Coordinates of C-alpha atoms and ligand atoms in Angstrom, one line a residue:
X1 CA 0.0 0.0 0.0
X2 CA 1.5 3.5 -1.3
X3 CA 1.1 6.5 0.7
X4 CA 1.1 9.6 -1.5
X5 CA 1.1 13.2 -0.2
X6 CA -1.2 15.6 -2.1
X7 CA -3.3 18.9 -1.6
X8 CA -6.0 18.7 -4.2
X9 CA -9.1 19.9 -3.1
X10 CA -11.4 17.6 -1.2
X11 CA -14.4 18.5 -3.8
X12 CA -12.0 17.5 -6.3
X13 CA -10.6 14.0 -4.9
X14 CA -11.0 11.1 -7.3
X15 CA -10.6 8.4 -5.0
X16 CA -12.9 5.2 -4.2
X17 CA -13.8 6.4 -1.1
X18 CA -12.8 9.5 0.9
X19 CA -12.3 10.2 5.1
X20 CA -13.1 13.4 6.6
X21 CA -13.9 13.2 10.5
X22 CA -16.2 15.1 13.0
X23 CA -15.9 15.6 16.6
X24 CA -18.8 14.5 19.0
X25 CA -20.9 17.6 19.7
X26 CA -19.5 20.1 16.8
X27 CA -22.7 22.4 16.1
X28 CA -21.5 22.6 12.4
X29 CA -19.4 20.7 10.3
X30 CA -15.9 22.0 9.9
X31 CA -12.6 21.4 8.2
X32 CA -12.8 19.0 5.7
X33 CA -16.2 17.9 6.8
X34 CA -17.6 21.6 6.3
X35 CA -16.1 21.6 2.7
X36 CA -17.9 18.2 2.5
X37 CA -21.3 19.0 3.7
X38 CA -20.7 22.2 1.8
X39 CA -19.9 20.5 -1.5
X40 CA -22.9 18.1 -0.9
X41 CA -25.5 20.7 -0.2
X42 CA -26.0 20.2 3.7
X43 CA -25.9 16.4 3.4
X44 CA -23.3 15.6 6.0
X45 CA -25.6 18.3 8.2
X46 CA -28.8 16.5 7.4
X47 CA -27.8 13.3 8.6
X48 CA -26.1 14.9 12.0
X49 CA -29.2 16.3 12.2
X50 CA -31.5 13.3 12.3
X51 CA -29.2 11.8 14.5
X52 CA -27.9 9.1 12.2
X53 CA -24.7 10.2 13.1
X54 CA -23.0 11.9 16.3
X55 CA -19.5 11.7 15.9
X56 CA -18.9 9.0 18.9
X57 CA -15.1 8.1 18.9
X58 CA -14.9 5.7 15.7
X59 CA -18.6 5.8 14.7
X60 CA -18.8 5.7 11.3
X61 CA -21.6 8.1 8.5
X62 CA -21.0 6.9 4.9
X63 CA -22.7 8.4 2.2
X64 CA -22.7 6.6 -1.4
X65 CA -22.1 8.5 -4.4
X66 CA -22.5 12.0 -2.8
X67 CA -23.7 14.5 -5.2
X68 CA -21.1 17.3 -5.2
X69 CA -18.1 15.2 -4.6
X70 CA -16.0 13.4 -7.2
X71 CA -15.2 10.1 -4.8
X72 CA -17.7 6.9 -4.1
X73 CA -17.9 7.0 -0.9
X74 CA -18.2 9.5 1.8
X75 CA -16.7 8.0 5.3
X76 CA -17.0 10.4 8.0
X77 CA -15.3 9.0 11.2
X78 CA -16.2 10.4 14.8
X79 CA -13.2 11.4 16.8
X80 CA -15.4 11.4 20.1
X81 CA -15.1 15.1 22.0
X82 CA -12.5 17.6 20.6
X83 CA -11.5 17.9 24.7
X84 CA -10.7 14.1 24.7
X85 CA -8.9 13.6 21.5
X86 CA -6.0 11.8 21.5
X87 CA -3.2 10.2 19.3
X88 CA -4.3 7.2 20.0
X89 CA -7.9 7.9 18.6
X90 CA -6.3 9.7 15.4
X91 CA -4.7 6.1 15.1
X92 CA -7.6 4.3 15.4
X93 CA -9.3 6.8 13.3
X94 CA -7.2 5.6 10.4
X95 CA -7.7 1.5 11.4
X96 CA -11.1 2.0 11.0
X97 CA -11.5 4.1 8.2
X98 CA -9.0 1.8 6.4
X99 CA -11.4 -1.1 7.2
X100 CA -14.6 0.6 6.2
X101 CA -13.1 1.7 2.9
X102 CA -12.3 -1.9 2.4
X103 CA -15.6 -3.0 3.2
X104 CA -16.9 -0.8 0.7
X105 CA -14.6 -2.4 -1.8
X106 CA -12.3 0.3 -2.7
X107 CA -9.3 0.0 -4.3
X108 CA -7.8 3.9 -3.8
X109 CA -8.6 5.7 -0.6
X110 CA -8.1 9.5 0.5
X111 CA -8.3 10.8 3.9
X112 CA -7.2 14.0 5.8
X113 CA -4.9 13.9 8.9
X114 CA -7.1 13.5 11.9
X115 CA -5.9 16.6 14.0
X116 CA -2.9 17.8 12.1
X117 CA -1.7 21.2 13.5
X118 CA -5.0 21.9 15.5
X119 CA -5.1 19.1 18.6
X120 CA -1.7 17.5 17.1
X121 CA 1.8 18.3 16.1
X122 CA 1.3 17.7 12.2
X123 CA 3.9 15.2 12.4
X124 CA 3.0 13.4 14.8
X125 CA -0.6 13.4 13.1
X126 CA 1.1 12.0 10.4
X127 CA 2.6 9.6 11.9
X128 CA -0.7 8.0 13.8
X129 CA -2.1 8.3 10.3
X130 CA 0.5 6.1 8.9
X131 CA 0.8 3.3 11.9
X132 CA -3.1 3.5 11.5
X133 CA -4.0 2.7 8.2
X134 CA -0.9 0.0 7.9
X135 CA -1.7 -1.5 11.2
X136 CA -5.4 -1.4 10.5
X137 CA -5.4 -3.0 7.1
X138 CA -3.5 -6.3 8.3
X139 CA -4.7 -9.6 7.5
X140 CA -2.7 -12.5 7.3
X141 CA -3.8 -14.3 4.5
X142 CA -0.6 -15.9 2.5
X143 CA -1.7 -19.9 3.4
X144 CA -5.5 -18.8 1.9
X145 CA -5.6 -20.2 -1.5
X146 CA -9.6 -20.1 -2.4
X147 CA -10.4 -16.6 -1.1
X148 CA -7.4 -15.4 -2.2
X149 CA -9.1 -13.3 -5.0
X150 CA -11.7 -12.3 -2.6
X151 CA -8.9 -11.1 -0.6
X152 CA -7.0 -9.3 -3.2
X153 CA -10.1 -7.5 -4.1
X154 CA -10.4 -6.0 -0.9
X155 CA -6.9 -4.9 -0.9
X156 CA -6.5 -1.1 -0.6
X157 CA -3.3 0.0 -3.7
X158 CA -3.0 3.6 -2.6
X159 CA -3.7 6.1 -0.3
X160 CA -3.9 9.9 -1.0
X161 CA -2.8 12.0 2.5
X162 CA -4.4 15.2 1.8
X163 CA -2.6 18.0 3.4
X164 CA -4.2 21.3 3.6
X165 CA -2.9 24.0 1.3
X166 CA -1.3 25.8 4.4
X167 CA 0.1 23.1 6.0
X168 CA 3.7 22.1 6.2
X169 CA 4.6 19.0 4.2
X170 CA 7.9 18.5 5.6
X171 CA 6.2 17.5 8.7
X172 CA 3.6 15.7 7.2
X173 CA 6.2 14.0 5.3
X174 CA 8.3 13.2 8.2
X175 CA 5.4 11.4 10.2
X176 CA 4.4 9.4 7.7
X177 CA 7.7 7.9 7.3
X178 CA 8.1 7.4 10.8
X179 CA 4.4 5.6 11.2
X180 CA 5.4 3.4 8.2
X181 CA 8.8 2.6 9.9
X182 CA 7.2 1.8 12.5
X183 CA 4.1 -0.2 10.7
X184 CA 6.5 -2.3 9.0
X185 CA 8.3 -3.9 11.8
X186 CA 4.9 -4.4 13.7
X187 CA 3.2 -5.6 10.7
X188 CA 6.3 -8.2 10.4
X189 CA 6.7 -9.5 13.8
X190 CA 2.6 -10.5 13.5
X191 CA 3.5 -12.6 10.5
X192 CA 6.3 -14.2 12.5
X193 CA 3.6 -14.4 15.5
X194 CA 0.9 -16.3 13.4
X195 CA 3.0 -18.0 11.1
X196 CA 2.4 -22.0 12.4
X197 CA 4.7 -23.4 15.0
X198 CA 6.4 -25.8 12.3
X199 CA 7.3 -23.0 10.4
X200 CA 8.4 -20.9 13.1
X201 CA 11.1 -23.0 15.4
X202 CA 13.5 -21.5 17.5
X203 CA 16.0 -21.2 14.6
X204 CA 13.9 -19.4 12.9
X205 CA 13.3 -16.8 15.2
X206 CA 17.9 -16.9 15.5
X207 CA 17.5 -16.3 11.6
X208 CA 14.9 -13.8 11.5
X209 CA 17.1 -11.4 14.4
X210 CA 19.7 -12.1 11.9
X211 CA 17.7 -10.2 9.2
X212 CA 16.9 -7.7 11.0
X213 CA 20.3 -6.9 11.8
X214 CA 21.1 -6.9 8.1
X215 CA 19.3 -3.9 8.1
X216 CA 21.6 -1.6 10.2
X217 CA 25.4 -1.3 10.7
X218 CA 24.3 -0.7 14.2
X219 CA 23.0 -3.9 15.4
X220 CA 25.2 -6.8 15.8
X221 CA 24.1 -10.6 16.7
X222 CA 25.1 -13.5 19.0
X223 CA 23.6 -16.7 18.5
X224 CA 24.5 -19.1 21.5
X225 CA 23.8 -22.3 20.3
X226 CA 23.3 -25.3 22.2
X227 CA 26.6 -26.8 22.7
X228 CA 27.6 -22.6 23.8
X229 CA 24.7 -23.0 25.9
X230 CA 25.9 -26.3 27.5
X231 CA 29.4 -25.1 27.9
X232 CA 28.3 -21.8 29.7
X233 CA 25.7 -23.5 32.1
X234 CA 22.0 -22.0 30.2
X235 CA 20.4 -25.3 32.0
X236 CA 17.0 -23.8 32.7
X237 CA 16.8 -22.8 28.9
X238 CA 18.2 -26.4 28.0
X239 CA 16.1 -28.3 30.6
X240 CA 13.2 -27.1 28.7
X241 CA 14.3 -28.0 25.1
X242 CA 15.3 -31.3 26.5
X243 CA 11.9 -33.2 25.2
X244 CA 12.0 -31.1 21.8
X245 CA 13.4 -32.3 18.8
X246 CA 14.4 -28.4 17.8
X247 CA 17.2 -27.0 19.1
X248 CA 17.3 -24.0 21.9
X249 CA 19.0 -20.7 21.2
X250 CA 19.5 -17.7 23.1
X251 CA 19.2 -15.1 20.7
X252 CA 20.9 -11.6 21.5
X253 CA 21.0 -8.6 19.3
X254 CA 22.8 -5.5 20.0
X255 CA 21.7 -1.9 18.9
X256 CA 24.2 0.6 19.4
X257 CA 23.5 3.9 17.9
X258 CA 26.2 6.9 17.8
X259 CA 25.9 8.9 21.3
X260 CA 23.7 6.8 23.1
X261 CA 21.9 8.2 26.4
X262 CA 22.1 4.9 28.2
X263 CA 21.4 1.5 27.7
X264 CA 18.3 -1.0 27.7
X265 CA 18.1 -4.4 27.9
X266 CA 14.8 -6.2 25.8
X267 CA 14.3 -9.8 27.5
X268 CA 11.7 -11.5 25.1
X269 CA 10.1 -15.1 25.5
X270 CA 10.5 -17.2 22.8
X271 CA 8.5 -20.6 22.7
X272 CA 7.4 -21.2 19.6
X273 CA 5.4 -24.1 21.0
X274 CA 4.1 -24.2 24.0
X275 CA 3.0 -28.2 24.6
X276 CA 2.8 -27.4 28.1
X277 CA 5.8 -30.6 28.6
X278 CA 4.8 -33.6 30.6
X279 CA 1.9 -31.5 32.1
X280 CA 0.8 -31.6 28.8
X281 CA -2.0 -29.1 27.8
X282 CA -5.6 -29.6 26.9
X283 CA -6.5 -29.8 22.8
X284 CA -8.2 -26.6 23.5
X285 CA -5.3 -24.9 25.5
X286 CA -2.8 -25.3 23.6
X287 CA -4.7 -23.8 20.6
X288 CA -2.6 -20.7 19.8
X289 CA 0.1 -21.6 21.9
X290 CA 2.1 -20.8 18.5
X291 CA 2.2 -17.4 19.7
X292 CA 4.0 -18.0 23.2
X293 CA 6.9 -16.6 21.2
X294 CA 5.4 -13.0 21.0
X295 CA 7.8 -11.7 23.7
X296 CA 10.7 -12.7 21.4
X297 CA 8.5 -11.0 18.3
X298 CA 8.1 -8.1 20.4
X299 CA 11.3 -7.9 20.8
X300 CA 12.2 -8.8 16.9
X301 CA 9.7 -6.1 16.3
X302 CA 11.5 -3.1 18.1
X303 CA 14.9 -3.9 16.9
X304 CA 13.2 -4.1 13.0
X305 CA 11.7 -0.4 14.3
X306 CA 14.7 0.6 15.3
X307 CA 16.8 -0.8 12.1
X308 CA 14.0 1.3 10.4
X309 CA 14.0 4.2 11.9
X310 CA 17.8 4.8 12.3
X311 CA 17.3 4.2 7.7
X312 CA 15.1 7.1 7.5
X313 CA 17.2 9.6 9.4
X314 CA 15.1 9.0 13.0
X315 CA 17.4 7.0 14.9
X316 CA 16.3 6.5 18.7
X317 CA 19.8 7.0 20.6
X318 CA 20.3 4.8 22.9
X319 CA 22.0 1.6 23.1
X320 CA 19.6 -1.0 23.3
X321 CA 20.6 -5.2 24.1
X322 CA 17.6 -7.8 23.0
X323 CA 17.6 -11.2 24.4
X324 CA 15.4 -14.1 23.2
X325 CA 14.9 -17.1 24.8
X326 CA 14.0 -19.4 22.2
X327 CA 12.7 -23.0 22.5
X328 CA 10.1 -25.8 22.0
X329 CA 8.7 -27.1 25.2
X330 CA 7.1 -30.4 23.7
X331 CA 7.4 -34.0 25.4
X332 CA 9.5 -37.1 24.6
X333 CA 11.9 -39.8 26.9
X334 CA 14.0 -36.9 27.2
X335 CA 11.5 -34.1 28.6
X336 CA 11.9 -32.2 31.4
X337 CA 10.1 -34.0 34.6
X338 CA 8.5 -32.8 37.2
X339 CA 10.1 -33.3 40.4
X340 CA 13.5 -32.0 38.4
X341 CA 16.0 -29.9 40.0
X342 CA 17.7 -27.4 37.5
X343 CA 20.6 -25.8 38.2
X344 CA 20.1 -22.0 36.8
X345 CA 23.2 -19.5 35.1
X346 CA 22.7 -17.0 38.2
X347 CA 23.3 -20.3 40.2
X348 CA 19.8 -20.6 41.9
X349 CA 18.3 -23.8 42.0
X350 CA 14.6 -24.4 41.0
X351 CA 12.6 -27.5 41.7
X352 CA 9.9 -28.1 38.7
X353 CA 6.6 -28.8 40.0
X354 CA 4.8 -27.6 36.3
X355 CA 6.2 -27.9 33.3
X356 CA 4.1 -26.1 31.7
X357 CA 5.5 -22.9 34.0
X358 CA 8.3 -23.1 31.2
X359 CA 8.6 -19.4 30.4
X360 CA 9.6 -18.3 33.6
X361 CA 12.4 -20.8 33.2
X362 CA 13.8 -20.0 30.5
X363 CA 13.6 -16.2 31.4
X364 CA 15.8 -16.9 34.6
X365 CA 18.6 -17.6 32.5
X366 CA 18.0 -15.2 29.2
X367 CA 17.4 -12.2 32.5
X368 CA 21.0 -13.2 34.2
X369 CA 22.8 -12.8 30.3
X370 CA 21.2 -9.4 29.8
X371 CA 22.6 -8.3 33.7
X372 CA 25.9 -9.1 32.3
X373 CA 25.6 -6.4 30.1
X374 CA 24.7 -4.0 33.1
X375 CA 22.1 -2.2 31.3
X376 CA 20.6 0.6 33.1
X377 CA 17.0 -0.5 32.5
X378 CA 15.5 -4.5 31.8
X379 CA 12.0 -4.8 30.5
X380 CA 11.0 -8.3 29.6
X381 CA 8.1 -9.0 27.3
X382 CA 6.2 -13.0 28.2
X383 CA 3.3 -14.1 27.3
X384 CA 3.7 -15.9 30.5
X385 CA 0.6 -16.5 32.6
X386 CA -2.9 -17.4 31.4
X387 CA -3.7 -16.1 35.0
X388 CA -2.9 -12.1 33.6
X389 CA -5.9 -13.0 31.4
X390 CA -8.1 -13.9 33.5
X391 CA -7.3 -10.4 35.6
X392 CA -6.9 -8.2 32.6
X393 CA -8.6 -10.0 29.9
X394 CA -6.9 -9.1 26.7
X395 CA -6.8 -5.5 26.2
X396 CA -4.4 -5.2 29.2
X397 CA -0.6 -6.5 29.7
X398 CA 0.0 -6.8 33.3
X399 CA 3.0 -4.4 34.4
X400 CA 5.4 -5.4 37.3
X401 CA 8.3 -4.2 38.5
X402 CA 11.1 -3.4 41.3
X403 CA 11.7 0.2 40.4
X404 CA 9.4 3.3 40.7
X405 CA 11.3 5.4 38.1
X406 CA 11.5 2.7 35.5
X407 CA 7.3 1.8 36.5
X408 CA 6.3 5.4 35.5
X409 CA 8.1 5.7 32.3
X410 CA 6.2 2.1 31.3
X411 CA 3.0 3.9 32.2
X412 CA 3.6 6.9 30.6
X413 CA 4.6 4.8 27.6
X414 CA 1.7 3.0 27.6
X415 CA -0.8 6.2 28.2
X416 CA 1.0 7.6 25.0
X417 CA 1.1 4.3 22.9
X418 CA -2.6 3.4 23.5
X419 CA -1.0 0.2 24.5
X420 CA -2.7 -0.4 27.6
X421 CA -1.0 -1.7 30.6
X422 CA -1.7 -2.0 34.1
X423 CA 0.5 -2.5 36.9
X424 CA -0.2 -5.4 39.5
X425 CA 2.0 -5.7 43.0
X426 CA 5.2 -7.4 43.6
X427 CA 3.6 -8.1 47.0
X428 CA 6.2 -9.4 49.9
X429 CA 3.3 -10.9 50.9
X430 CA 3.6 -13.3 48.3
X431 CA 7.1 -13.6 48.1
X432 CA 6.8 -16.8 50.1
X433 CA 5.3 -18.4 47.4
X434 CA 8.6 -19.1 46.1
X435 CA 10.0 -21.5 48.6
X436 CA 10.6 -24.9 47.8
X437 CA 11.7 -27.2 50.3
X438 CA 14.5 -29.0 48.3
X439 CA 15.6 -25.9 46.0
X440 CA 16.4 -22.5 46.1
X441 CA 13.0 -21.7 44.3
X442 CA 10.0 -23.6 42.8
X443 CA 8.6 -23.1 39.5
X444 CA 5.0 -22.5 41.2
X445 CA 3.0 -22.1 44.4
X446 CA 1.7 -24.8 45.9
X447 CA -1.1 -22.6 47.2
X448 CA -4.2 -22.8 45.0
X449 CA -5.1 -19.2 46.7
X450 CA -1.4 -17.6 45.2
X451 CA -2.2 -15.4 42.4
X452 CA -0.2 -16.6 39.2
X453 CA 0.2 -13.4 37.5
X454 CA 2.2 -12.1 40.3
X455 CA 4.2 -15.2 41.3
X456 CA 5.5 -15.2 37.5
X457 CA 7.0 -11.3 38.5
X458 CA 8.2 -12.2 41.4
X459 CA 9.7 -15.2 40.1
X460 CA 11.3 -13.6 37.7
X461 CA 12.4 -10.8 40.0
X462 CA 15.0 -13.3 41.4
X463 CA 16.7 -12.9 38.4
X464 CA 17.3 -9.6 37.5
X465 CA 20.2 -9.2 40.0
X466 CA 18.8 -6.2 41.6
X467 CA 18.8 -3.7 38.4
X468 CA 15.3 -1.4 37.7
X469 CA 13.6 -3.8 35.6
X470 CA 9.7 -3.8 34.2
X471 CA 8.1 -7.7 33.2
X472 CA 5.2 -6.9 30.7
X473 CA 3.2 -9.8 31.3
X474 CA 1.6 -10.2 27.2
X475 CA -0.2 -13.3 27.6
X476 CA -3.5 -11.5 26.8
X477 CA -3.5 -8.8 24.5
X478 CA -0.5 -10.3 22.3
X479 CA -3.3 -12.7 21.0
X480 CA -6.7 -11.0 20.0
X481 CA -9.7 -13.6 19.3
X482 CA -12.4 -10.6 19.1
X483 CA -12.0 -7.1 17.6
X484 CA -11.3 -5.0 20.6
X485 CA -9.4 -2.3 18.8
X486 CA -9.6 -1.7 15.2
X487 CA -5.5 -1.2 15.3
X488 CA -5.3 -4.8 16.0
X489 CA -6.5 -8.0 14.1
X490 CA -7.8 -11.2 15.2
X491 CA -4.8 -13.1 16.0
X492 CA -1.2 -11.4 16.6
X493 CA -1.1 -8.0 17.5
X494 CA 2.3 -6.9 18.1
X495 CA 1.4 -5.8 21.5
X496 CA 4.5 -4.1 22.8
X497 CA 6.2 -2.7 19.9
X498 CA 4.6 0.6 19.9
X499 CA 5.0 0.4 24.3
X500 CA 8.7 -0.2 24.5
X501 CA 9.7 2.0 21.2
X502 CA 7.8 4.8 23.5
X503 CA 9.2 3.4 26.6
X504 CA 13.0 3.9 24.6
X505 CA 11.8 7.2 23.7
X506 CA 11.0 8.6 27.1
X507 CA 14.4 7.1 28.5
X508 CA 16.2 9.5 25.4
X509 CA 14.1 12.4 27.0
X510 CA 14.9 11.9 30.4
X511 CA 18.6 11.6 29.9
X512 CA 18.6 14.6 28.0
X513 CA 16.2 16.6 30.9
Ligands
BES1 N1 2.3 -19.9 27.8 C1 1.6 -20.1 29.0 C2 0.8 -18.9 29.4 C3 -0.4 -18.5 28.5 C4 -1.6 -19.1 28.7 C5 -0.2 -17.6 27.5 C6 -2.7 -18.7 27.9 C7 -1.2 -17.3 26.7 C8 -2.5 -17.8 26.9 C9 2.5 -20.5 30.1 O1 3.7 -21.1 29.8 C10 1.8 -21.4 31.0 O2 1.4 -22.5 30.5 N2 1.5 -20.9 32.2 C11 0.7 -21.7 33.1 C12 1.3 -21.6 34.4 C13 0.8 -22.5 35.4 C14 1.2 -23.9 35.1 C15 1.3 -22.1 36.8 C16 -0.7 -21.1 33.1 O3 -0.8 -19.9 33.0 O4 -1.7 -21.8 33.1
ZN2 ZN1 3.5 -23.2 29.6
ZN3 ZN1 4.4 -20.7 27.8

């Protein structure tokens, strides 16, 4: 899909089908909606009035062939109050629209900037524009070989971004790249996500970092492969590849851009199959357990961002470390048991009393190599416990963390990204939990009344050697099975992407204050 700036007139716009918005409550028409309803005679004004149409946050008023107007289709999109707008609704503004138009079978589409230069920075207008319509027009179809022509049909080839004649297209231009950037690596780590778990095994997700570093002089990669693993003492990551015919790796990329202002580290989970081992999941469980790898493509997704980004001329600057944990945990003679004692790379012990508590596992030991790098901040990205759905449900990650500093910037991040989080206790309380009587740790409580959510942070929390450090729980909203948010599909979402590039962001900005 090609973006193409122009300023034609809105009367004068050719396309298939053409967006304007409207705020919830505006007495008249204005903007590009005025010029509409102007155009049309009053017809945009005639349907507000009859209250077809309010302008509700994401409603959508279309009118077919509108007298007046040289385009098919009229899509008005509500942006809810002016007061409330945000950059996140000019985002979803553009999934939606996107979707409609393809509903409506157009091939070209043309749509203003939602809020450019009145409630938004036109460049950051822009750029919501962008990361809207790409995001909001994902399907992944590539195994669908009968629809495939219904498909294509419904495929949108171009998009006009009308600027106003006054505005400044540098900015507008500027945005748009970085949204696309942006779009690109979110709209590749989904098909990473969803592609089946025999396509996607851990070496694949070693190759695909691989890639991405192809893409910038600035990232480098270390593959530790099993026999570096063995040699350097990774047994918690090994102990759960043990009943897997694949291969572990622990993935690690390095970004490191001129001047950085500090460092990161990006811990992601990477199972690309998650059996559930010897405590072998229901059929119905383990349905989409393809995507207990989306911490891994979370991370894949922001070092593609930032690969993208820096090739544009919008480098983030600061030097950022990504480590995947990558792995099968399936079952054979060889699986891991429970009753097992593993021996982790920090030196802790952990008895197994679940294998299917694999994540956690495997995150001890990929959480101990990124402390070797000392990074000044560790976030970790897990689809980890189906217990953060059952708190959050899935438009939520559950946020937890050991550092107050490091906890607001995530929050801010996520108020900003529209990528909703929501911060659960690393309660002391709890903390006893842990205790095994045989090993330094155990894998879960033994107490059905321990919540799970919050034993997987403060599990994890023993591994993190004390640095600030954020675990973005993603078992939720990293798989969608309803539409919740027009910016993300049925299926992978990229949750986290848009969080910890905003996250990286706000760390740049702080260093700088
Ligand atoms: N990968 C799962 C968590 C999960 C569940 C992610 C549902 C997405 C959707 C994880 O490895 C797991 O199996 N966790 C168990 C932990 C339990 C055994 C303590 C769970 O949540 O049921
Ligand atoms: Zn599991
Ligand atoms: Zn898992």
């Amino acid at each position: 899909m090609e973006l193409i700036i122009t300023q034609t007139d809105i009367t004068q716009i050719k396309a298939d089908a053409l967006v304007v918005n409207l705020f919830e409550g505006a007495a008249e028409p204005t903007g590009a909606a005025g010029a509409a309803n102007t155009a049309t005679n009053g017809l945009v004004k005639t349907h507000i009035a009859n209250h077809e149409f309010e302008g509700k946050p994401l409603d959508t008023l279309v009118l077919h062939s509108p007298a007046g107007l040289k385009t098919k289709h009229l899509i008005i999109i509500g942006l809810g109050k002016a007061e409330e707008f945000t950059a996140v609704i000019a985002r979803q503004a553009a999934a939606k629209s996107i979707q409609k138009a393809r509903e409506l079978k157009a091939k070209t589409l043309a749509t203003i900037v939602h809020g450019a230069g009145e409630q938004l920075d036109s460049t950051l207008a822009s750029q919501m524009l962008a990361e809207g319509l790409l995001l909001g027009s994902y399907q992944f179809s590539r195994y669908k070989t009968k629809d495939k022509a219904k498909l294509d049909k419904q495929t949108i080839e171009s998009v006009a971004i009308i600027a106003s004649p006054i505005e400044n297209l540098t900015s507008i231009e500027t945005g748009l790249a970085k949204g696309e950037a942006i779009a690109t690596a979110i709209l590749n780590a989904r098909d990473i996500i969803n592609e089946p778990p025999s396509k996607i095994r851990p070496i694949h997700l070693a190759r695909a970092a691989e890639e991405i570093a192809r893409l910038s002089k600035q990232i480098k990669t270390t593959i530790l492969d099993e026999a570096t693993l063995k040699k350097e003492g990774y047994a918690a990551l090994l102990a759960v590849a043990s009943g897997s015919d694949e291969k572990p790796y622990l993935i690690h990329l390095h970004y490191r851009p001129a001047n950085p202002k500090g460092s990161v580290a990006l811990i992601g989970k990477g199972v690309t199959f998650d059996s559930g081992g010897l405590g072998i999941k229901g059929w119905n469980e383990m349905l989409s357990m393809k995507a207990d790898m989306a911490g891994g493509g979370t991370v894949l997704g922001i070092f593609q961002a930032l690969a993208e980004l820096e090739s544009i001329g919008q480098p983030i600057p600061i030097e950022v470390h990504g480590v995947i944990a990558a792995t099968e945990n399936m079952i054979s003679g060889k699986a891991l048991r429970p009753d097992d004692i593993i021996e982790t790379k920090s030196g802790k012990t952990i008895e197994i009393l679940h294998t299917d508590a694999e994540g956690r596992l495997i995150l001890s030991d990929a959480l101990t190599y990124a402390t070797h790098f000392r990074p000044d901040y560790m976030l970790d990205f897990a689809t980890l416990t189906g217990a953060a759905i059952r708190a959050l449900g899935r438009a939520y990650a559950a946020v937890m963390g050991n550092n107050p500093t490091l906890m607001n910037v995530v929050k801010q991040a996520s108020a900003e990204s529209g990528e909703l989080a929501w911060e659960l206790p690393l309660a002391k309380e709890y903390q006893k939990y842990l205790e095994s009587p045989v090993a330094d740790l155990q894998n879960i409580a033994s107490n059905d009344n321990a919540p799970g959510a919050i034993f997987g942070g403060l599990f994890l929390q023993e591994f993190v050697a004390e640095r600030p450090w954020v675990h973005v729980d993603i078992a939720g909203p990293a798989w969608q099975t309803e539409e919740m948010n027009p910016v993300y599909p049925k299926g992978a979402s990229g949750f986290g992407i848009l969080l910890g590039l905003r996250v990286l962001e706000l760390l740049v900005q702080k260093a700088k204050d």
